[in-house]
Tab-separated table of C-alpha atoms in Angstrom:
chain	number	residue	atom	x	y	z
A	1	MET	CA	51.815	137.241	132.203
A	2	LYS	CA	55.501	137.195	133.099
A	3	THR	CA	57.348	134.232	134.483
A	4	SER	CA	59.231	134.577	137.727
A	5	GLN	CA	62.765	134.721	136.311
A	6	PRO	CA	63.023	136.885	133.208
A	7	ILE	CA	66.254	137.000	131.253
A	8	THR	CA	67.289	140.531	130.329
A	9	GLY	CA	67.621	141.094	126.599
A	10	VAL	CA	65.204	138.403	125.410
A	11	ARG	CA	62.124	139.285	123.446
A	12	ALA	CA	60.335	135.978	123.237
A	13	ARG	CA	57.838	135.135	120.534
A	14	PRO	CA	54.926	132.871	121.473
A	15	LYS	CA	56.340	129.445	122.011
A	16	THR	CA	55.152	126.682	119.735
A	17	ALA	CA	54.474	123.655	121.864
A	18	ALA	CA	56.949	120.863	121.343
A	19	PRO	CA	55.515	117.445	120.621
A	20	SER	CA	54.558	115.509	123.679
A	21	GLY	CA	56.601	112.413	124.248
A	22	GLY	CA	55.611	111.393	127.732
A	23	LYS	CA	56.218	112.711	131.232
A	24	ALA	CA	59.595	114.328	131.807
A	25	LEU	CA	61.910	112.685	134.334
A	26	ILE	CA	63.608	115.981	135.151
A	27	SER	CA	62.230	119.366	136.153
A	28	ASP	CA	62.284	122.240	133.680
A	29	GLN	CA	64.515	124.328	135.939
A	30	ARG	CA	67.127	121.609	136.389
A	31	PHE	CA	67.002	120.694	132.711
A	32	GLY	CA	67.633	124.310	131.713
A	33	ILE	CA	70.644	124.671	133.983
A	34	LEU	CA	72.167	121.373	132.839
A	35	ALA	CA	71.503	122.012	129.136
A	36	VAL	CA	73.219	125.405	129.196
A	37	THR	CA	76.100	124.004	131.262
A	38	LEU	CA	76.630	121.127	128.818
A	39	VAL	CA	76.699	123.343	125.730
A	40	VAL	CA	79.003	125.920	127.301
A	41	SER	CA	81.293	123.145	128.577
A	42	ALA	CA	81.375	121.549	125.118
A	43	SER	CA	82.794	124.785	123.735
A	44	LEU	CA	85.216	125.466	126.586
A	45	TYR	CA	86.490	122.054	127.664
A	46	ASN	CA	89.722	122.307	125.665
A	47	ALA	CA	90.574	125.607	127.324
A	48	MET	CA	89.933	124.115	130.764
A	49	LEU	CA	92.024	121.035	129.981
A	50	ALA	CA	94.817	123.215	128.583
A	51	ILE	CA	95.045	125.157	131.846
A	52	ILE	CA	95.170	121.902	133.815
A	53	SER	CA	97.815	120.465	131.492
A	54	ALA	CA	99.928	123.612	131.701
A	55	HIS	CA	99.746	124.284	135.431
A	56	VAL	CA	98.513	121.205	137.309
A	57	LYS	CA	99.278	117.912	135.586
A	58	GLY	CA	100.359	117.076	132.064
A	59	LEU	CA	97.581	115.414	130.069
A	60	THR	CA	97.507	112.931	127.205
A	61	SER	CA	94.988	112.269	124.444
A	62	ALA	CA	92.887	110.267	126.906
A	63	ALA	CA	91.722	113.461	128.634
A	64	PRO	CA	89.933	115.159	125.695
A	65	ILE	CA	88.574	111.810	124.500
A	66	ALA	CA	87.083	111.086	127.921
A	67	MET	CA	85.727	114.622	128.267
A	68	GLU	CA	84.126	114.514	124.842
A	69	GLY	CA	82.539	111.160	125.633
A	70	LEU	CA	81.112	112.491	128.897
A	71	LEU	CA	79.684	115.576	127.184
A	72	LEU	CA	78.149	113.531	124.368
A	73	GLY	CA	76.629	111.047	126.786
A	74	GLY	CA	75.419	113.889	128.966
A	75	ALA	CA	73.730	115.695	126.074
A	76	MET	CA	71.984	112.583	124.790
A	77	GLY	CA	71.035	111.382	128.267
A	78	LEU	CA	69.661	114.769	129.282
A	79	ALA	CA	67.592	114.982	126.105
A	80	LEU	CA	66.065	111.566	126.774
A	81	LEU	CA	65.399	112.432	130.422
A	82	LYS	CA	63.520	115.510	129.332
A	83	ARG	CA	61.367	113.673	126.817
A	84	ARG	CA	61.513	110.307	125.147
A	85	PRO	CA	61.978	110.346	121.343
A	86	ASP	CA	58.993	111.206	119.185
A	87	GLY	CA	58.315	111.225	115.459
A	88	GLU	CA	60.008	114.562	114.890
A	89	ASP	CA	63.218	113.247	116.466
A	90	ALA	CA	63.318	110.483	113.853
A	91	PRO	CA	65.619	112.182	111.278
A	92	ALA	CA	68.386	112.813	113.827
A	93	ILE	CA	68.072	109.344	115.346
A	94	ALA	CA	68.005	107.727	111.904
A	95	LEU	CA	71.157	109.661	110.973
A	96	LEU	CA	72.863	108.382	114.118
A	97	TYR	CA	71.868	104.765	113.456
A	98	LEU	CA	72.929	105.012	109.807
A	99	PHE	CA	76.385	106.275	110.723
A	100	ALA	CA	76.757	103.584	113.378
A	101	LEU	CA	76.157	100.992	110.657
A	102	LEU	CA	78.460	102.819	108.255
A	103	ALA	CA	81.192	102.937	110.910
A	104	VAL	CA	81.033	99.159	111.256
A	105	PHE	CA	80.907	98.638	107.492
A	106	THR	CA	83.748	101.021	106.614
A	107	SER	CA	85.940	99.648	109.407
A	108	LEU	CA	85.433	96.077	108.182
A	109	ALA	CA	85.842	97.020	104.521
A	110	SER	CA	88.939	99.102	105.241
A	111	ASP	CA	90.429	96.557	107.664
A	112	ALA	CA	90.900	99.363	110.194
A	113	VAL	CA	88.770	100.829	112.969
A	114	PHE	CA	87.681	104.306	111.895
A	115	PRO	CA	84.995	105.824	114.162
A	116	ASP	CA	85.494	109.474	113.156
A	117	ALA	CA	82.368	109.828	111.021
A	118	PHE	CA	80.155	108.305	113.715
A	119	ARG	CA	81.666	110.613	116.331
A	120	ASN	CA	80.960	113.634	114.130
A	121	VAL	CA	77.322	112.679	113.649
A	122	ALA	CA	76.926	111.790	117.330
A	123	ILE	CA	77.789	115.409	118.171
A	124	ILE	CA	75.234	116.676	115.652
A	125	ALA	CA	72.449	114.326	116.759
A	126	SER	CA	73.012	114.693	120.517
A	127	PHE	CA	72.950	118.478	120.597
A	128	PHE	CA	70.188	118.665	117.983
A	129	LEU	CA	67.972	116.481	120.185
A	130	LEU	CA	68.955	118.519	123.229
A	131	GLY	CA	68.055	121.736	121.415
A	132	ARG	CA	64.659	120.332	120.430
A	133	ARG	CA	63.828	120.173	124.127
A	134	CYS	CA	65.143	123.632	125.022
A	135	SER	CA	63.311	126.937	125.330
A	136	PHE	CA	64.543	130.113	123.721
A	137	PRO	CA	65.833	131.605	127.001
A	138	GLN	CA	68.015	128.518	127.450
A	139	VAL	CA	69.455	128.770	123.925
A	140	HIS	CA	69.858	132.519	124.337
A	141	LEU	CA	71.692	132.118	127.646
A	142	ALA	CA	74.117	129.561	126.195
A	143	PHE	CA	75.027	131.868	123.300
A	144	ALA	CA	75.232	134.927	125.558
A	145	VAL	CA	77.586	133.221	128.017
A	146	LEU	CA	79.803	131.896	125.215
A	147	THR	CA	79.914	135.303	123.551
A	148	ILE	CA	80.947	137.110	126.730
A	149	ILE	CA	83.637	134.536	127.560
A	150	THR	CA	84.953	134.482	123.988
A	151	LEU	CA	85.075	138.281	123.796
A	152	THR	CA	86.799	138.579	127.170
A	153	VAL	CA	89.504	136.033	126.333
A	154	LEU	CA	89.885	137.508	122.837
A	155	ILE	CA	90.590	140.982	124.228
A	156	PHE	CA	93.030	139.430	126.718
A	157	GLU	CA	94.796	137.577	123.880
A	158	ILE	CA	95.108	140.714	121.737
A	159	ALA	CA	96.251	142.956	124.588
A	160	PHE	CA	98.546	140.471	126.353
A	161	PRO	CA	99.619	137.748	123.874
A	162	THR	CA	102.512	136.539	126.019
A	163	ALA	CA	100.282	136.167	129.069
A	164	TYR	CA	97.678	134.354	126.942
A	165	VAL	CA	100.278	131.798	125.875
A	166	SER	CA	101.481	131.457	129.461
A	167	VAL	CA	97.967	130.678	130.712
A	168	PHE	CA	96.873	128.214	128.022
A	169	GLN	CA	100.086	127.023	126.306
A	170	PRO	CA	98.074	125.994	123.204
A	171	GLY	CA	101.010	124.596	121.242
A	172	ASN	CA	102.099	122.266	124.028
A	173	TYR	CA	98.500	121.253	124.775
A	174	TYR	CA	97.799	120.127	121.209
A	175	ALA	CA	101.173	118.410	121.013
A	176	ALA	CA	100.422	116.422	124.177
A	177	THR	CA	96.774	115.581	123.467
A	178	ARG	CA	96.562	115.451	119.645
A	179	GLY	CA	100.083	114.509	118.610
A	180	MET	CA	100.505	117.817	116.720
A	181	GLU	CA	104.124	118.567	117.508
A	182	VAL	CA	105.080	122.222	117.762
A	183	SER	CA	106.707	123.287	114.500
A	184	GLU	CA	110.354	124.301	114.597
A	185	PHE	CA	109.262	127.557	112.949
A	186	ASN	CA	106.660	128.252	115.632
A	187	GLU	CA	108.294	130.243	118.409
A	188	THR	CA	105.056	131.773	119.690
A	189	GLY	CA	103.758	128.916	121.839
A	190	LEU	CA	100.472	129.103	119.938
A	191	PHE	CA	98.780	126.386	117.908
A	192	ASN	CA	100.948	125.937	114.794
A	193	ASN	CA	98.552	127.302	112.175
A	194	ALA	CA	97.532	130.235	114.366
A	195	ALA	CA	101.074	131.581	114.091
A	196	GLY	CA	100.419	132.298	110.407
A	197	PHE	CA	103.091	133.335	107.901
A	198	GLU	CA	104.267	136.553	106.314
A	199	SER	CA	102.463	136.327	102.960
A	200	ARG	CA	99.097	135.263	104.362
A	201	PHE	CA	96.029	137.468	103.855
A	202	SER	CA	95.473	140.126	106.507
A	203	PHE	CA	93.050	143.004	106.990
A	204	GLY	CA	96.002	144.970	108.350
A	205	VAL	CA	94.175	146.057	111.496
A	206	PHE	CA	96.069	143.851	113.952
A	207	SER	CA	99.632	142.633	113.705
A	208	GLY	CA	100.811	139.313	115.018
A	209	ALA	CA	99.290	135.842	115.013
A	210	ARG	CA	95.717	134.931	114.120
A	211	THR	CA	93.585	134.988	117.247
A	212	SER	CA	92.206	131.831	118.835
A	213	SER	CA	90.489	133.127	121.992
A	214	VAL	CA	89.074	130.456	124.273
A	215	PHE	CA	89.068	127.864	121.463
A	216	LEU	CA	92.902	127.736	121.406
A	217	GLU	CA	93.084	127.450	117.613
A	218	GLN	CA	92.196	129.926	114.901
A	219	VAL	CA	89.695	127.929	112.812
A	220	SER	CA	87.180	127.351	115.611
A	221	ASN	CA	87.463	130.996	116.612
A	222	ALA	CA	86.578	132.024	113.055
A	223	ASN	CA	83.754	129.493	112.934
A	224	PHE	CA	82.340	130.808	116.195
A	225	ALA	CA	81.872	134.120	114.403
A	226	GLY	CA	80.021	132.148	111.727
A	227	ILE	CA	77.583	130.492	114.117
A	228	LEU	CA	77.028	133.793	115.919
A	229	CYS	CA	75.918	135.186	112.554
A	230	VAL	CA	73.456	132.288	112.219
A	231	PHE	CA	72.116	132.949	115.714
A	232	LEU	CA	71.700	136.660	115.049
A	233	VAL	CA	69.815	136.331	111.756
A	234	ALA	CA	67.519	133.705	113.289
A	235	THR	CA	66.742	135.629	116.481
A	236	TRP	CA	67.514	139.305	115.776
A	237	GLY	CA	64.030	140.582	116.529
A	238	ARG	CA	63.997	138.836	119.907
A	239	LEU	CA	67.215	140.341	121.266
A	240	SER	CA	67.847	143.590	123.099
A	241	VAL	CA	70.114	146.293	121.715
A	242	ALA	CA	72.762	145.415	124.322
A	243	ILE	CA	72.874	141.744	123.317
A	244	ARG	CA	72.925	142.570	119.605
A	245	THR	CA	75.720	145.088	120.071
A	246	THR	CA	77.857	142.691	122.113
A	247	MET	CA	77.487	139.869	119.599
A	248	VAL	CA	78.117	142.082	116.564
A	249	ALA	CA	81.200	143.555	118.266
A	250	THR	CA	82.464	140.043	119.016
A	251	ILE	CA	81.988	138.981	115.399
A	252	LEU	CA	83.806	142.047	114.050
A	253	LEU	CA	86.716	141.678	116.475
A	254	ILE	CA	87.095	137.989	115.609
A	255	LEU	CA	87.034	138.664	111.859
A	256	LEU	CA	89.557	141.508	112.008
A	257	SER	CA	91.974	139.854	114.450
A	258	ASN	CA	91.669	136.353	113.013
A	259	ASN	CA	92.016	137.558	109.401
A	260	THR	CA	89.554	134.917	108.278
A	261	ARG	CA	88.445	135.194	104.674
A	262	THR	CA	85.761	132.507	104.724
A	263	SER	CA	83.954	133.700	107.842
A	264	SER	CA	84.211	137.315	106.676
A	265	ALA	CA	82.546	136.432	103.377
A	266	LEU	CA	79.916	134.347	105.170
A	267	ALA	CA	79.155	137.235	107.520
A	268	VAL	CA	78.342	139.441	104.519
A	269	VAL	CA	76.263	136.708	102.854
A	270	THR	CA	74.382	136.026	106.088
A	271	MET	CA	73.687	139.729	106.604
A	272	MET	CA	72.239	139.966	103.085
A	273	GLY	CA	70.389	136.701	103.660
A	274	TYR	CA	68.499	138.217	106.564
A	275	PHE	CA	66.389	139.989	103.956
A	276	ILE	CA	66.527	137.325	101.225
A	277	PHE	CA	66.197	133.966	103.011
A	278	PRO	CA	62.562	134.425	104.158
A	279	HIS	CA	61.486	134.575	100.503
A	280	LEU	CA	63.197	131.315	99.503
A	281	SER	CA	61.836	127.781	99.697
A	282	ARG	CA	63.564	125.406	102.112
A	283	TRP	CA	63.784	122.863	99.282
A	284	PHE	CA	66.227	125.086	97.423
A	285	THR	CA	68.758	124.499	100.215
A	286	LEU	CA	69.339	121.152	98.504
A	287	LEU	CA	70.983	123.085	95.669
A	288	ILE	CA	73.589	124.872	97.799
A	289	ALA	CA	76.110	122.008	97.955
A	290	PRO	CA	75.975	120.930	94.279
A	291	VAL	CA	76.051	124.549	93.088
A	292	LEU	CA	79.101	125.325	95.239
A	293	VAL	CA	80.919	122.228	93.975
A	294	LEU	CA	80.049	123.057	90.356
A	295	LEU	CA	81.248	126.651	90.770
A	296	ALA	CA	84.491	125.372	92.295
A	297	PHE	CA	85.181	123.142	89.288
A	298	LEU	CA	84.390	126.006	86.915
A	299	ALA	CA	86.613	128.438	88.828
A	300	VAL	CA	89.578	126.099	89.220
A	301	GLY	CA	89.411	124.193	85.946
A	302	ASP	CA	92.517	122.091	85.393
A	303	ASN	CA	94.825	124.638	87.024
A	304	VAL	CA	95.208	123.312	90.580
A	305	THR	CA	97.714	125.556	92.366
A	306	HIS	CA	97.423	124.800	96.136
A	307	THR	CA	98.167	128.474	96.811
A	308	ASP	CA	96.881	130.185	99.942
A	309	ASP	CA	93.973	131.934	98.280
A	310	LEU	CA	90.387	131.051	97.372
A	311	ILE	CA	91.278	129.351	94.086
A	312	GLY	CA	94.045	127.378	95.763
A	313	ARG	CA	91.774	126.182	98.585
A	314	LEU	CA	89.004	125.259	96.161
A	315	GLY	CA	91.581	123.459	94.056
A	316	ILE	CA	92.327	121.115	96.952
A	317	THR	CA	88.649	120.127	97.014
A	318	THR	CA	88.261	119.664	93.256
A	319	GLU	CA	91.487	117.665	93.050
A	320	ALA	CA	90.406	115.426	95.932
A	321	LEU	CA	86.995	114.790	94.371
A	322	ARG	CA	88.583	113.945	91.021
A	323	LYS	CA	90.891	111.421	92.687
A	324	LEU	CA	88.207	109.547	94.636
A	325	ASP	CA	88.310	105.940	93.449
A	326	ILE	CA	85.556	103.330	93.621
A	327	PRO	CA	86.755	101.667	96.877
A	328	THR	CA	86.924	105.060	98.596
A	329	ILE	CA	83.517	106.146	97.296
A	330	PHE	CA	81.910	102.993	98.681
A	331	GLY	CA	83.654	103.042	102.065
A	332	ALA	CA	86.452	100.535	101.564
A	333	ASN	CA	89.303	102.989	102.098
A	334	ALA	CA	88.263	104.963	105.178
A	335	MET	CA	91.824	105.711	106.285
A	336	LYS	CA	92.200	107.912	103.218
A	337	ALA	CA	90.074	110.446	105.095
A	338	ARG	CA	93.170	111.221	107.193
A	339	HIS	CA	94.655	112.844	104.085
A	340	LEU	CA	91.519	114.787	103.163
A	341	MET	CA	91.250	117.071	106.188
A	342	ASP	CA	91.171	120.175	103.973
A	343	THR	CA	88.166	119.154	101.910
A	344	GLY	CA	84.854	118.456	103.611
A	345	PHE	CA	83.147	116.671	100.745
A	346	GLY	CA	86.119	114.380	100.177
A	347	TYR	CA	86.579	113.766	103.899
A	348	VAL	CA	82.930	112.834	104.494
A	349	THR	CA	82.904	110.552	101.442
A	350	ALA	CA	86.089	108.721	102.416
A	351	SER	CA	85.127	108.378	106.086
A	352	SER	CA	81.512	107.263	105.579
A	353	SER	CA	81.091	106.388	101.869
A	354	ILE	CA	78.875	108.097	99.314
A	355	PHE	CA	75.870	107.021	101.379
A	356	GLY	CA	77.126	108.998	104.362
A	357	LEU	CA	77.724	112.038	102.168
A	358	ILE	CA	74.171	111.869	100.822
A	359	ALA	CA	72.769	111.543	104.348
A	360	ILE	CA	74.788	114.551	105.563
A	361	TRP	CA	73.685	116.578	102.527
A	362	LEU	CA	70.021	115.799	103.183
A	363	PHE	CA	70.205	116.471	106.919
A	364	PHE	CA	72.146	119.718	106.563
A	365	SER	CA	69.677	120.880	103.897
A	366	LEU	CA	66.363	119.710	105.351
A	367	GLY	CA	67.013	119.190	109.066
A	368	GLN	CA	64.736	122.106	109.958
A	369	ARG	CA	61.062	122.565	109.208
A	370	ALA	CA	61.640	126.168	107.987
A	371	THR	CA	58.014	127.279	107.783
A	372	ASP	CA	58.193	130.825	109.147
A	373	THR	CA	60.504	133.804	108.722
A	374	ALA	CA	62.851	133.009	111.615
A	375	SER	CA	63.194	129.299	110.834
A	376	LYS	CA	63.825	130.028	107.131
A	377	ARG	CA	66.597	132.428	108.037
A	378	CYS	CA	68.117	129.854	110.371
A	379	ALA	CA	67.807	126.968	107.901
A	380	TRP	CA	69.369	128.881	105.032
A	381	ALA	CA	72.102	130.502	107.113
A	382	THR	CA	73.018	127.127	108.650
A	383	ALA	CA	73.182	125.371	105.277
A	384	VAL	CA	75.277	128.148	103.723
A	385	TYR	CA	77.679	128.111	106.689
A	386	LEU	CA	78.082	124.316	106.652
A	387	PHE	CA	78.430	123.730	102.918
A	388	ALA	CA	80.687	126.747	102.324
A	389	ASN	CA	83.041	125.501	105.033
A	390	MET	CA	82.994	122.005	103.530
A	391	MET	CA	84.469	123.512	100.374
A	392	ILE	CA	87.669	124.609	102.123
A	393	GLY	CA	87.871	122.487	105.295
A	394	GLY	CA	87.263	118.895	106.260
A	395	THR	CA	86.650	118.578	109.967
A	396	ALA	CA	86.256	122.048	111.497
A	397	ILE	CA	82.442	122.164	111.274
A	398	PHE	CA	82.268	118.887	113.219
A	399	SER	CA	84.350	120.197	116.131
A	400	MET	CA	82.308	120.061	119.329
A	401	LYS	CA	83.559	123.529	120.263
A	402	VAL	CA	81.325	125.166	117.657
A	403	ALA	CA	79.023	122.309	116.629
A	404	ALA	CA	77.410	122.001	120.081
A	405	PRO	CA	75.898	125.513	120.241
A	406	LEU	CA	75.024	125.509	116.540
A	407	TRP	CA	73.041	122.269	116.694
A	408	MET	CA	71.400	123.295	119.952
A	409	LEU	CA	70.080	126.329	118.050
A	410	VAL	CA	69.068	124.285	115.006
A	411	GLY	CA	67.257	121.756	117.188
A	412	TYR	CA	65.359	124.499	118.973
A	413	MET	CA	64.351	126.161	115.694
A	414	ALA	CA	63.274	122.807	114.244
A	415	ALA	CA	61.064	122.082	117.261
A	416	THR	CA	59.395	125.477	117.479
A	417	ALA	CA	58.819	126.369	113.827
A	418	PRO	CA	55.074	126.239	113.092
A	419	LYS	CA	53.849	123.127	111.351
A	420	PRO	CA	52.902	123.651	107.706
A	421	GLN	CA	49.649	125.608	107.290
A	422	ALA	CA	49.488	126.262	111.031
A	423	SER	CA	48.844	129.849	112.018
A	424	ARG	CA	50.966	131.585	114.610
A	425	PRO	CA	49.154	133.049	117.640
A	426	ASN	CA	48.683	136.811	117.669
A	427	GLY	CA	49.315	139.262	120.447
A	428	PRO	CA	52.303	140.228	122.576
A	429	ALA	CA	54.668	137.473	123.655
A	430	PRO	CA	55.501	136.765	127.258
A	431	ARG	CA	59.070	136.959	128.424
A	432	GLY	CA	60.628	133.567	129.081
A	433	SER	CA	62.790	132.146	131.796
A	434	ILE	CA	65.431	129.477	131.823
A	435	ALA	CA	62.771	127.061	133.014
A	436	ALA	CA	60.359	127.969	130.207
């Protein structure tokens, strides 16, 4: 039987019933519309604010802070309206409570208010819980809308770079709202690091700056390609040829125009993982982080160069981990995290203590049930994406622009993966609707 509002391009598998947590206070149709709107807005709000700042009224840091707070509150509130917390929500809620306590502890121990780690986990928990209450058509629609918008703006940026800068004025926006003053060497009007430099790696396909698309800075654009890869390997068999083609084309155009080495490597690993991940145990995801750190120490050794290549980027992480002192490890020097933005493991440790790092490691590794082929692919691809990025970056994976859709997907996969030893229903699957 078909529902009344099919979404073109979705091949739905039989839906595993989410745990019952009481009567919903919002209709399925309204929930679906609001959930998709929240996730899309979380990815696009900086672009919208940049246009306002450039052409309507100059903004300060208060604007993105307020917008982020509204989106976080909206995601958590909508999730609770849909269904009150149940036992399977416990890991995400426990993570949120733990980081609230750690935020208080580290602020007191460091004699400075430092809420960054709690904010990062609030994004993860809020959109994870929202995703646990979503249907596949809702998750699919959010990713489809973001892909089309990202691709459209990306083509506009490549074809008309001057017009792109005129519309968004990324450099001025980040200077006004983040305190990142435009570099004297940056004459492009772009975000400073997007301008690049002559000796930086390039595929040689496009000349000019690294592309940023609707995200306004190059790292989130590259990471969007990464989460699109996660979405594709987790849902490939449920998508139409048109949707697959559009998403693959978007990924390729981002990689080639952004000249991103990390996301390019992850795209290859994820593609290979499509065939490998289903045969691996979810418990082995616990090994990804320690193995990556060990390999980094072996590759770098004592020769830390800080050059703009893989060894140089890994060297920043190994050097930072070597220099972590006891007060920093146990959360008494949280402000040191400000100087560890290029190393995820060091940043998380300094901002939330070793206990926060352990909690993040466990949640990133085991946050999904991963009991069938699709959920194993998603769990492994997510863990590889997160931990690989933590080796060469500190805060990018926590940015709401890419974290919101990723954790919506992870939450959905966690809620719908079959329980251990449960058999999946046979027979053809019905098409879903946004209200499914």
